[in-house]
mmCIF file of C-alpha atoms and ligand atoms in Angstrom:
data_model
loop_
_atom_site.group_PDB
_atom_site.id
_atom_site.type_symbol
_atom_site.label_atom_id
_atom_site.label_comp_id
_atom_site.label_asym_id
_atom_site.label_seq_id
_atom_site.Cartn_x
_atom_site.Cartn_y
_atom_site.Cartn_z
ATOM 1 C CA UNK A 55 0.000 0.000 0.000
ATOM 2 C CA UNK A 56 1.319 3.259 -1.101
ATOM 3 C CA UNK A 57 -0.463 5.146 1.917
ATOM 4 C CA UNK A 58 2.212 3.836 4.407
ATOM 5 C CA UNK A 59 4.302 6.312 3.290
ATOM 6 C CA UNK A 60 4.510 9.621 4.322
ATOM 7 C CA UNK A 61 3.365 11.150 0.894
ATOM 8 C CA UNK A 62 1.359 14.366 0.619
ATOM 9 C CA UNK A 63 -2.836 13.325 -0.120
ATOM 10 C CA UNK A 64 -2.735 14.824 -3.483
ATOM 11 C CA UNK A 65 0.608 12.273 -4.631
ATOM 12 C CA UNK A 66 -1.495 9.510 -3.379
ATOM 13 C CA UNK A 67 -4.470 10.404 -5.230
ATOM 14 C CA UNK A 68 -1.803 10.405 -8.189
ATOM 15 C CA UNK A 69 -1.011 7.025 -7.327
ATOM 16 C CA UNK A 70 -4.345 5.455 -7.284
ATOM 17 C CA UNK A 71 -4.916 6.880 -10.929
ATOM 18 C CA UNK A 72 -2.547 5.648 -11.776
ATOM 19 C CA UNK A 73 -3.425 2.285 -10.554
ATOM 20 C CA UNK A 74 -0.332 1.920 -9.213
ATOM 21 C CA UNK A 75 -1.407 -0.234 -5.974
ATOM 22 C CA UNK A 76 1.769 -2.315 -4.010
ATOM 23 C CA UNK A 77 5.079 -0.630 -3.952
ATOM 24 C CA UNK A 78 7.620 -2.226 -5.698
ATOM 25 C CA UNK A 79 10.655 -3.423 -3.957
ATOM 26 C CA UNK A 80 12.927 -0.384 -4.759
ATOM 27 C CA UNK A 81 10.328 1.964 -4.142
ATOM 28 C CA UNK A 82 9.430 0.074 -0.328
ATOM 29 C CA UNK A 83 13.312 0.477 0.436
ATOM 30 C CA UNK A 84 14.188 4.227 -0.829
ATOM 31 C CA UNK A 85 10.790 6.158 -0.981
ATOM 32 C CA UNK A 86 11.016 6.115 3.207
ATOM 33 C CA UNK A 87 14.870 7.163 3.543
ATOM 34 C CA UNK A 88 14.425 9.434 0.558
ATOM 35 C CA UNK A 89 11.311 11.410 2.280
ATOM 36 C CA UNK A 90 13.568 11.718 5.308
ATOM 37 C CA UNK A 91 16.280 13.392 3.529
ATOM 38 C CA UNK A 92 18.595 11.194 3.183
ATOM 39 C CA UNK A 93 20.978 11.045 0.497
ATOM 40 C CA UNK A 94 20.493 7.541 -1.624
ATOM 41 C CA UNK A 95 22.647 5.020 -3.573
ATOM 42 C CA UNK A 96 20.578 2.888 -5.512
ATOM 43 C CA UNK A 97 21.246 -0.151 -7.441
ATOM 44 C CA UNK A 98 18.281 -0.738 -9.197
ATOM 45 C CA UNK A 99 17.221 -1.558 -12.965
ATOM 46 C CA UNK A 100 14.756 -0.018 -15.207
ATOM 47 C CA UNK A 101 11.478 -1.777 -14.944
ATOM 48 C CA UNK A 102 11.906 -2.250 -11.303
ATOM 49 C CA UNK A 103 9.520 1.362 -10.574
ATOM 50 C CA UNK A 104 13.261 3.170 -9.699
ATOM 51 C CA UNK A 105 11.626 6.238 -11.645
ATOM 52 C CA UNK A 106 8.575 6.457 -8.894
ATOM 53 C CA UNK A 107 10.870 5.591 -5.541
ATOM 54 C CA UNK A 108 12.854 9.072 -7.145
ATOM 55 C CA UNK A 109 9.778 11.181 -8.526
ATOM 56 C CA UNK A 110 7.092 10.300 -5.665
ATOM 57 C CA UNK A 111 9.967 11.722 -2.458
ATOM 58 C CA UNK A 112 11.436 14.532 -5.081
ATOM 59 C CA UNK A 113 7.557 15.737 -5.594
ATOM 60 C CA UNK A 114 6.647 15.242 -1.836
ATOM 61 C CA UNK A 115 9.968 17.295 -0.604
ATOM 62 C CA UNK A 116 8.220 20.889 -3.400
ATOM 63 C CA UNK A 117 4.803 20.308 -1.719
ATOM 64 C CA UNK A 118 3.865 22.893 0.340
ATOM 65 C CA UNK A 119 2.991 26.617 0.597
ATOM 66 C CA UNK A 120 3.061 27.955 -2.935
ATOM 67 C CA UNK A 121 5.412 30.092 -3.829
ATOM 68 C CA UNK A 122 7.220 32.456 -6.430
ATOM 69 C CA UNK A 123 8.599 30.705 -8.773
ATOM 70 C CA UNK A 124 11.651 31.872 -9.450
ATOM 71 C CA UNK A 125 14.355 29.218 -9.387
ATOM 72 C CA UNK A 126 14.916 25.328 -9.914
ATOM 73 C CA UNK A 127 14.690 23.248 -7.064
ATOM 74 C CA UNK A 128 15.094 19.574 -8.492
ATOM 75 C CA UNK A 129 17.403 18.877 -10.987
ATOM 76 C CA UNK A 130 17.322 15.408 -12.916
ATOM 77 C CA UNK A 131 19.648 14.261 -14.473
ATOM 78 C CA UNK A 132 20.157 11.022 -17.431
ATOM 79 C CA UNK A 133 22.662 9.953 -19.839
ATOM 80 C CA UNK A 134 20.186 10.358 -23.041
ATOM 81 C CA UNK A 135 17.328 12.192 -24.056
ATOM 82 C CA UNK A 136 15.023 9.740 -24.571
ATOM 83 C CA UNK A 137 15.840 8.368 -20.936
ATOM 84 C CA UNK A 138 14.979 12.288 -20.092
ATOM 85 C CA UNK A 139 11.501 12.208 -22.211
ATOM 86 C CA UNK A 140 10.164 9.493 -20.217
ATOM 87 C CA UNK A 141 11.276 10.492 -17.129
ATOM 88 C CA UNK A 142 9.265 13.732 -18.014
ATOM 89 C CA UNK A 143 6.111 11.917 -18.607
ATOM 90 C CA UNK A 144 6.633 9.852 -15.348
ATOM 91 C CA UNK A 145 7.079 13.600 -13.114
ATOM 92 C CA UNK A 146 4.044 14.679 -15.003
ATOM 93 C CA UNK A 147 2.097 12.026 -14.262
ATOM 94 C CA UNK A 148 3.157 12.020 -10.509
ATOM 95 C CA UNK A 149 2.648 15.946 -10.180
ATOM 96 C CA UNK A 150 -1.011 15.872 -11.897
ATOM 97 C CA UNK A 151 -2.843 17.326 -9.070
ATOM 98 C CA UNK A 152 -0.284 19.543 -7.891
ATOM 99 C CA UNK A 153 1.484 23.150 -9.078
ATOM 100 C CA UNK A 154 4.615 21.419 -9.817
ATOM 101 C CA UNK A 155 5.836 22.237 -13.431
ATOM 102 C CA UNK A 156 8.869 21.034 -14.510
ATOM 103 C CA UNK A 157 10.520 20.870 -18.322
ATOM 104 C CA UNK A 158 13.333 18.896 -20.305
ATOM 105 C CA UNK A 159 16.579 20.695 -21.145
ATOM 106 C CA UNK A 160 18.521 17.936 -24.136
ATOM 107 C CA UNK A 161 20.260 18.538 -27.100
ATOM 108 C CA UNK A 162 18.692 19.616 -30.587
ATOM 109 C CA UNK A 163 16.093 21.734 -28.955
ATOM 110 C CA UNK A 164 16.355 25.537 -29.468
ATOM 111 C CA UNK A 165 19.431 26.958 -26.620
ATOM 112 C CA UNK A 166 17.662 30.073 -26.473
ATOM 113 C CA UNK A 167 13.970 28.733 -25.654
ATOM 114 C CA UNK A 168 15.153 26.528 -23.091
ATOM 115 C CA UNK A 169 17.037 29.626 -21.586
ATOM 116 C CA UNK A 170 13.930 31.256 -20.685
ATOM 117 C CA UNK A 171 11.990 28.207 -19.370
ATOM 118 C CA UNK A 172 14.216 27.736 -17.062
ATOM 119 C CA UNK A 173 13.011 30.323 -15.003
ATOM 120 C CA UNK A 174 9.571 29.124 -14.776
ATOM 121 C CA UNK A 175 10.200 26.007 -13.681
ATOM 122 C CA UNK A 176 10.222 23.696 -10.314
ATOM 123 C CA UNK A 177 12.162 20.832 -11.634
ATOM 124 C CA UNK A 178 14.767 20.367 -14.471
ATOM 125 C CA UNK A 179 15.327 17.239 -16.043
ATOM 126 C CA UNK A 180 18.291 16.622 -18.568
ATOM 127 C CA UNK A 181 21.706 15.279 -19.959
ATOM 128 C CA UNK A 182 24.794 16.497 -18.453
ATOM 129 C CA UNK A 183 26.530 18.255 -21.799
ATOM 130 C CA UNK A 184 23.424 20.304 -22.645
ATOM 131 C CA UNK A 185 23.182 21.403 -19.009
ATOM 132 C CA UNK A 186 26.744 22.556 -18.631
ATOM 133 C CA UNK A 187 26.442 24.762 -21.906
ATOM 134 C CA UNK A 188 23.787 26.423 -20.134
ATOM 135 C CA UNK A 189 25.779 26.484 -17.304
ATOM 136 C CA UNK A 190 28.491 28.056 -18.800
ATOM 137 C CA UNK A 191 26.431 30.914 -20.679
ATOM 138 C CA UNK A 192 25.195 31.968 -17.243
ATOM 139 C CA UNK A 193 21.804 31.018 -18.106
ATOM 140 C CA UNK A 194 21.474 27.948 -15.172
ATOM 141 C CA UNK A 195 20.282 28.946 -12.244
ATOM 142 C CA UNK A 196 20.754 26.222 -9.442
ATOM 143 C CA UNK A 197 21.813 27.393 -6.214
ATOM 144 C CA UNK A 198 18.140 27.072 -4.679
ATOM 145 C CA UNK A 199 17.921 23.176 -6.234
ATOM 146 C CA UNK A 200 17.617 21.191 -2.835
ATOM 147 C CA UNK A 201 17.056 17.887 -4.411
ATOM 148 C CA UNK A 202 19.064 16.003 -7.343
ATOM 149 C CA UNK A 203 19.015 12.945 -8.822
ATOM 150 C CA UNK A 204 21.414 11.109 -11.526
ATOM 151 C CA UNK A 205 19.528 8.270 -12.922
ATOM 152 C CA UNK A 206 21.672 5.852 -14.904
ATOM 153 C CA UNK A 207 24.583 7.016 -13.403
ATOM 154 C CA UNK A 208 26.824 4.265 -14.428
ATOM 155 C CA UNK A 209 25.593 5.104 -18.328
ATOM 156 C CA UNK A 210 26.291 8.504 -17.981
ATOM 157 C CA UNK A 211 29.768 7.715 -16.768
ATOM 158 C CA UNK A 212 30.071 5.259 -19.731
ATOM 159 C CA UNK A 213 29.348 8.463 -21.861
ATOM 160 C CA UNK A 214 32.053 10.627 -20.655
ATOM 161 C CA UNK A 215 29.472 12.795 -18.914
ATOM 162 C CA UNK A 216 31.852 12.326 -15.490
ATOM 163 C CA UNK A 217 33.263 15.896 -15.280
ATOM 164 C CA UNK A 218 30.032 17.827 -16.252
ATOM 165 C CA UNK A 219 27.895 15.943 -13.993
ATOM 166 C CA UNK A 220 29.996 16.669 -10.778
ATOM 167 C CA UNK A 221 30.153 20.114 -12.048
ATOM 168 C CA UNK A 222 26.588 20.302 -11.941
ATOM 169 C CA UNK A 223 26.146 19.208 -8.723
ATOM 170 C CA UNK A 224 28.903 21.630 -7.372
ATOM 171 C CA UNK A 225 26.718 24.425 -8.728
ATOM 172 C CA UNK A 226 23.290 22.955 -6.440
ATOM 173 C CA UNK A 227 22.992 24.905 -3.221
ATOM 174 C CA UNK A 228 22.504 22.449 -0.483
ATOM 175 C CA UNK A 229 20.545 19.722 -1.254
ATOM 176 C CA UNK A 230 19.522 15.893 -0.962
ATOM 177 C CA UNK A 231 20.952 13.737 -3.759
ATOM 178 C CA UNK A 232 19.550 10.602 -4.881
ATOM 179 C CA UNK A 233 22.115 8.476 -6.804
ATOM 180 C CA UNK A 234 20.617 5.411 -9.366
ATOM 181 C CA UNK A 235 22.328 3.260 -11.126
ATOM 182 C CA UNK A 236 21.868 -0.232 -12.841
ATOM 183 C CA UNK A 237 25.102 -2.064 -11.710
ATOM 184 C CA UNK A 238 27.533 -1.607 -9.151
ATOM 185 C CA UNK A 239 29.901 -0.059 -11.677
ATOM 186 C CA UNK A 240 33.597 0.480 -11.565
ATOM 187 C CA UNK A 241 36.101 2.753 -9.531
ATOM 188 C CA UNK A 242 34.432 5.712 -11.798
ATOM 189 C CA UNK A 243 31.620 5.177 -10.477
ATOM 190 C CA UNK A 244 32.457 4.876 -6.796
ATOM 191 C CA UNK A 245 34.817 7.980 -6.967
ATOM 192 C CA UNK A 246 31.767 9.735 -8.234
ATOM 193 C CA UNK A 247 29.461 8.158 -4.914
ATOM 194 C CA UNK A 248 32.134 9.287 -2.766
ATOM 195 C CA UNK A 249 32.098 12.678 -4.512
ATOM 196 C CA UNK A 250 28.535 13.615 -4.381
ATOM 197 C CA UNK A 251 26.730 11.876 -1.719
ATOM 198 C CA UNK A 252 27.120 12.807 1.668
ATOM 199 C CA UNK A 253 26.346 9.409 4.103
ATOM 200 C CA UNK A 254 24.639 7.699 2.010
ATOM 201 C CA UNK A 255 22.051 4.661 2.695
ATOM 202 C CA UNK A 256 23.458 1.986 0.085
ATOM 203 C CA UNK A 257 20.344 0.147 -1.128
ATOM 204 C CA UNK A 258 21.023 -3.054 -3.412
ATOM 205 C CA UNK A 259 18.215 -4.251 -5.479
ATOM 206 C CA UNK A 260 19.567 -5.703 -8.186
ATOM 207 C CA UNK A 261 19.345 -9.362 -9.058
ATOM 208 C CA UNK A 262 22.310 -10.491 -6.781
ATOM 209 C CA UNK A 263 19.340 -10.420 -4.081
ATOM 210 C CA UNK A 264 17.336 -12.281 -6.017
ATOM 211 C CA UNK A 265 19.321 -15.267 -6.558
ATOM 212 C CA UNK A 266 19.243 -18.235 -4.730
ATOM 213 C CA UNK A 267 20.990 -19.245 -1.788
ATOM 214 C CA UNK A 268 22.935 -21.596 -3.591
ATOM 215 C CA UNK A 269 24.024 -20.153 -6.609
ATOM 216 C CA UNK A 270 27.640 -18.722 -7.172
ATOM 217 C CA UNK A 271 28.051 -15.411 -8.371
ATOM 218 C CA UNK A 272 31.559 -14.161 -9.826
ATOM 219 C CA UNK A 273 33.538 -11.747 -11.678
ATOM 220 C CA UNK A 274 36.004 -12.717 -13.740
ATOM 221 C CA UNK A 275 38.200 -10.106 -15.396
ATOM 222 C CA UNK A 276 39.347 -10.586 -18.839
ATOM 223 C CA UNK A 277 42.337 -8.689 -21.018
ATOM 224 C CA UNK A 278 40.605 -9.181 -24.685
ATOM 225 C CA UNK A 279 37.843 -11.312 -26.290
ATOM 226 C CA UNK A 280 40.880 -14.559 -27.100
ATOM 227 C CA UNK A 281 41.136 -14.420 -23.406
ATOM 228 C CA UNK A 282 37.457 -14.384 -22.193
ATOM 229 C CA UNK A 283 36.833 -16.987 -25.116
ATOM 230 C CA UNK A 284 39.624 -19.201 -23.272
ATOM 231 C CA UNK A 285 37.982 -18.831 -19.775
ATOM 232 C CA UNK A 286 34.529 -19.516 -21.514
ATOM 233 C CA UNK A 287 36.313 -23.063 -22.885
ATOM 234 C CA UNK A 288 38.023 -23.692 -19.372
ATOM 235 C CA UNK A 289 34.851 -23.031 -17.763
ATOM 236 C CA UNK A 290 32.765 -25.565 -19.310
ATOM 237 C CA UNK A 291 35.603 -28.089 -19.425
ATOM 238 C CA UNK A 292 36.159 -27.674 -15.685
ATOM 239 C CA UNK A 293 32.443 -26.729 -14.109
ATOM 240 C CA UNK A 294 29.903 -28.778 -13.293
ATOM 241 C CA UNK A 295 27.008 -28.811 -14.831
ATOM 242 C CA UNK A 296 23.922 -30.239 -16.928
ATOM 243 C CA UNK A 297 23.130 -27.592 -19.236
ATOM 244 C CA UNK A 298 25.265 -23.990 -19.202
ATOM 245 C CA UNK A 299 23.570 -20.452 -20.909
ATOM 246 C CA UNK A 300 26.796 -18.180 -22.215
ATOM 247 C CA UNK A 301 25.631 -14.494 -22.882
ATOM 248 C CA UNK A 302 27.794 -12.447 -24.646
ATOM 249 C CA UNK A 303 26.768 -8.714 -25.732
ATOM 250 C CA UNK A 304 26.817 -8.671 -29.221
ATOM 251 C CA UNK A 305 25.273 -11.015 -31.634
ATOM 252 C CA UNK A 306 28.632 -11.054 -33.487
ATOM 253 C CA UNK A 307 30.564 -12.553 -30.712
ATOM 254 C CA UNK A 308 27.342 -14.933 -29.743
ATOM 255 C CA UNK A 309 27.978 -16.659 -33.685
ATOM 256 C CA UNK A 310 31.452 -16.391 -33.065
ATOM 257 C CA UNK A 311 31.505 -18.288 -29.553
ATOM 258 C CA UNK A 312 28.650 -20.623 -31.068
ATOM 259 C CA UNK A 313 31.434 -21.322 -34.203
ATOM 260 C CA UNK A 314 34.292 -21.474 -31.762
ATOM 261 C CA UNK A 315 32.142 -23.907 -29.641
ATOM 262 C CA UNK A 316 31.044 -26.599 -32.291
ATOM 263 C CA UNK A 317 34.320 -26.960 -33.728
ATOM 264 C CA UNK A 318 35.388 -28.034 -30.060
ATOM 265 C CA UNK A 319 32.628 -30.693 -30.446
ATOM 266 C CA UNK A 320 30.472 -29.077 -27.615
ATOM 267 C CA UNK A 321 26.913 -29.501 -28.077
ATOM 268 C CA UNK A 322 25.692 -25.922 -28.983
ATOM 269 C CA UNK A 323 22.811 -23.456 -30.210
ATOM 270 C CA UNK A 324 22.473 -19.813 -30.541
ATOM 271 C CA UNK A 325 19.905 -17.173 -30.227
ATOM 272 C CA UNK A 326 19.802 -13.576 -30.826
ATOM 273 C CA UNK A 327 17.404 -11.634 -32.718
ATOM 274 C CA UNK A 328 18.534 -12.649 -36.195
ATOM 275 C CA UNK A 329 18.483 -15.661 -36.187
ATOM 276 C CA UNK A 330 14.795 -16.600 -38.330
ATOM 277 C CA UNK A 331 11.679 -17.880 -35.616
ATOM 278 C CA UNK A 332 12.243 -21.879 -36.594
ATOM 279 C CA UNK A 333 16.378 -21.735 -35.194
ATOM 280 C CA UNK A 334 14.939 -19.602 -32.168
ATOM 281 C CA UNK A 335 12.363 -21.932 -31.316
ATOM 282 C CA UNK A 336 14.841 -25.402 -32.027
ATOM 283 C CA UNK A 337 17.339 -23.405 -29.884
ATOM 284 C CA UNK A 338 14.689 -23.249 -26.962
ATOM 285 C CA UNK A 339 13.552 -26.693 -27.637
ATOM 286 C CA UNK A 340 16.814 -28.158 -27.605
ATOM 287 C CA UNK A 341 17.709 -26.353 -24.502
HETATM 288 P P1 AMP B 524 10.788 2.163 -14.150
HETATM 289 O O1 AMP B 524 11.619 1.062 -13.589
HETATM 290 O O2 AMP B 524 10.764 3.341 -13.257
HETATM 291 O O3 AMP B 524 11.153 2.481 -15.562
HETATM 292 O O4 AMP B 524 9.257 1.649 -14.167
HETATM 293 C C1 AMP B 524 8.806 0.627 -14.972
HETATM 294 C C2 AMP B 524 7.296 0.687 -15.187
HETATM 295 O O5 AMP B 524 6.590 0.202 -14.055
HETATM 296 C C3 AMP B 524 6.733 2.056 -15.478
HETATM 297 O O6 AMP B 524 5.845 1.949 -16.549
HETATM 298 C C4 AMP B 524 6.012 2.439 -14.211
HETATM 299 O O7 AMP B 524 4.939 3.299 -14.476
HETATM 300 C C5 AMP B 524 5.546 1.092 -13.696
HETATM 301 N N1 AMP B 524 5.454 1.046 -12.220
HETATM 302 C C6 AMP B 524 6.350 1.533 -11.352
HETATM 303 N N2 AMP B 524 5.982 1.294 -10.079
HETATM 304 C C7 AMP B 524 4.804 0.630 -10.138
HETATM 305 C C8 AMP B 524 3.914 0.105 -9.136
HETATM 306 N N3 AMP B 524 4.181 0.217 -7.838
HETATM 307 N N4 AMP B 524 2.781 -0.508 -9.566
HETATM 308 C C9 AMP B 524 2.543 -0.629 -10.887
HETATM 309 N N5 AMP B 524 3.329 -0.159 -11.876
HETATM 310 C C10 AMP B 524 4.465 0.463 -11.511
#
């Protein structure tokens, strides 16, 4: 039930129109630390409702007395624009029966436009590089923001957006941040964490929770694909096991593990999306 938290009436009424009815995991662990102020690191994927256990706190924390407004209080930020479109809708949807406005600042949109929105707005969501060109024109006023969030913040790292989204947060005046990201990352990511957060509850909700008690998770590093292509051969030489799924992240290297595999006389199918419907379905079958 979404009413055990703390949320102003007219977020709940949101809520229920939006038939949104049991809290998702994420959203039961960081909706009540968010609403207390606390800053947030969040493992969590997309589809688990990570968008709501950010948007329903961020909204709750503008409620209130209305007032002028003059300057952005949330700031939202995500590695693409699309990412930055939906997360739009989702605010909008949240903030339906309340004052809240807020607006998208990406690239390809007109610089001068979104110069002037921005001062008649509660909360700004968009990517890093855009951002910091406002920033640096003068035009990006943040030193009231008291909340800000960086959703796919291992992506954004991916996409060299590092440098301008620390520089964004410098700019905020003080304020809660909320910190989401998909995997645990790397050292970039944890030098950003220790960066921007200040005490932060670590919440894990990936699918390392979700696994059973007896499975064996573990990272193995690799120098090049010859090498990981070795460990995948001493793997299934030396591991135990009935039937073994390999995943690899491009269809290329799936055939070329799948060609590597057969000629080693290992007992093999592949799917990806191009292979035709009758190989996908003999690949399940087989399985
Ligand atoms: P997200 O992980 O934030 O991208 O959310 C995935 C989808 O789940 C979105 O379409 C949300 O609107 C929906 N969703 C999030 N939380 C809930 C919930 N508690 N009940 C039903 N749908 C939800």
């Amino acid at each position: 039930m979404f009413a055990q938290f703390a949320l102003h009436e007219r977020l709940l009424k949101a809520v229920a129109e939006l038939k949104f009815t049991e809290p998702t995991p994420v959203q039961l662990a960081a909706i009540p630390p968010a609403l207390e102020g606390r800053d947030l690191r969040v493992v969590a994927q997309t589809g688990s409702g990570k968008t709501a256990a950010f948007v329903l706190p961020l909204l709750n924390r503008l409620m209130g007395p209305a007032r002028p407004r003059a300057d952005i209080r949330a700031l939202i930020l995500l590695p693409t624009r699309e990412l930055a479109q939906q997360t739009l809708k989702e605010v909008e949807r949240f903030a339906q029966f309340t004052f809240i406005k807020a607006a998208l600042v990406t690239g390809g949109e007109d610089f001068k436009v979104q110069a002037a929105m921005m001062r008649k707005i509660d909360i700004l969501i968009g990517t890093p590089g855009r951002l910091i060109e406002h920033a640096n024109a003068g035009n990006l006023p943040l030193e009231e923001v008291e909340v800000l969030v960086f959703d796919e913040a291992d992506r954004m790292l991916d996409m060299g957006f590092a440098e301008d989204a620390q520089r964004l947060a410098e700019a905020c005046g003080p304020h809660q941040t909320l910190l989401f990201s998909a995997t645990t990352g790397g050292n970039g990511l944890r030098e950003m964490v220790a960066k921007v957060l200040k005490d932060p509850q670590h919440l894990m909700l990936n699918s390392v929770s979700q696994l059973n008690e007896g499975t064996r998770q573990q990272i193995i590093t690799a120098d090049h694909n010859y090498h990981k292509e070795q460990l995948v051969d001493w793997l299934l030489a030396n591991e135990t096991y009935d039937k073994a799924i390999v995943f690899t992240n491009t269809r290329v290297q799936a055939d070329r593990l799948y060609g590597k595999l057969v000629a080693a006389g290992v007992k093999t199918f592949v799917l990806h999306g191009e292979k035709d419907h009758k190989d996908r379905k003999l690949a399940i079958d087989r399985l």
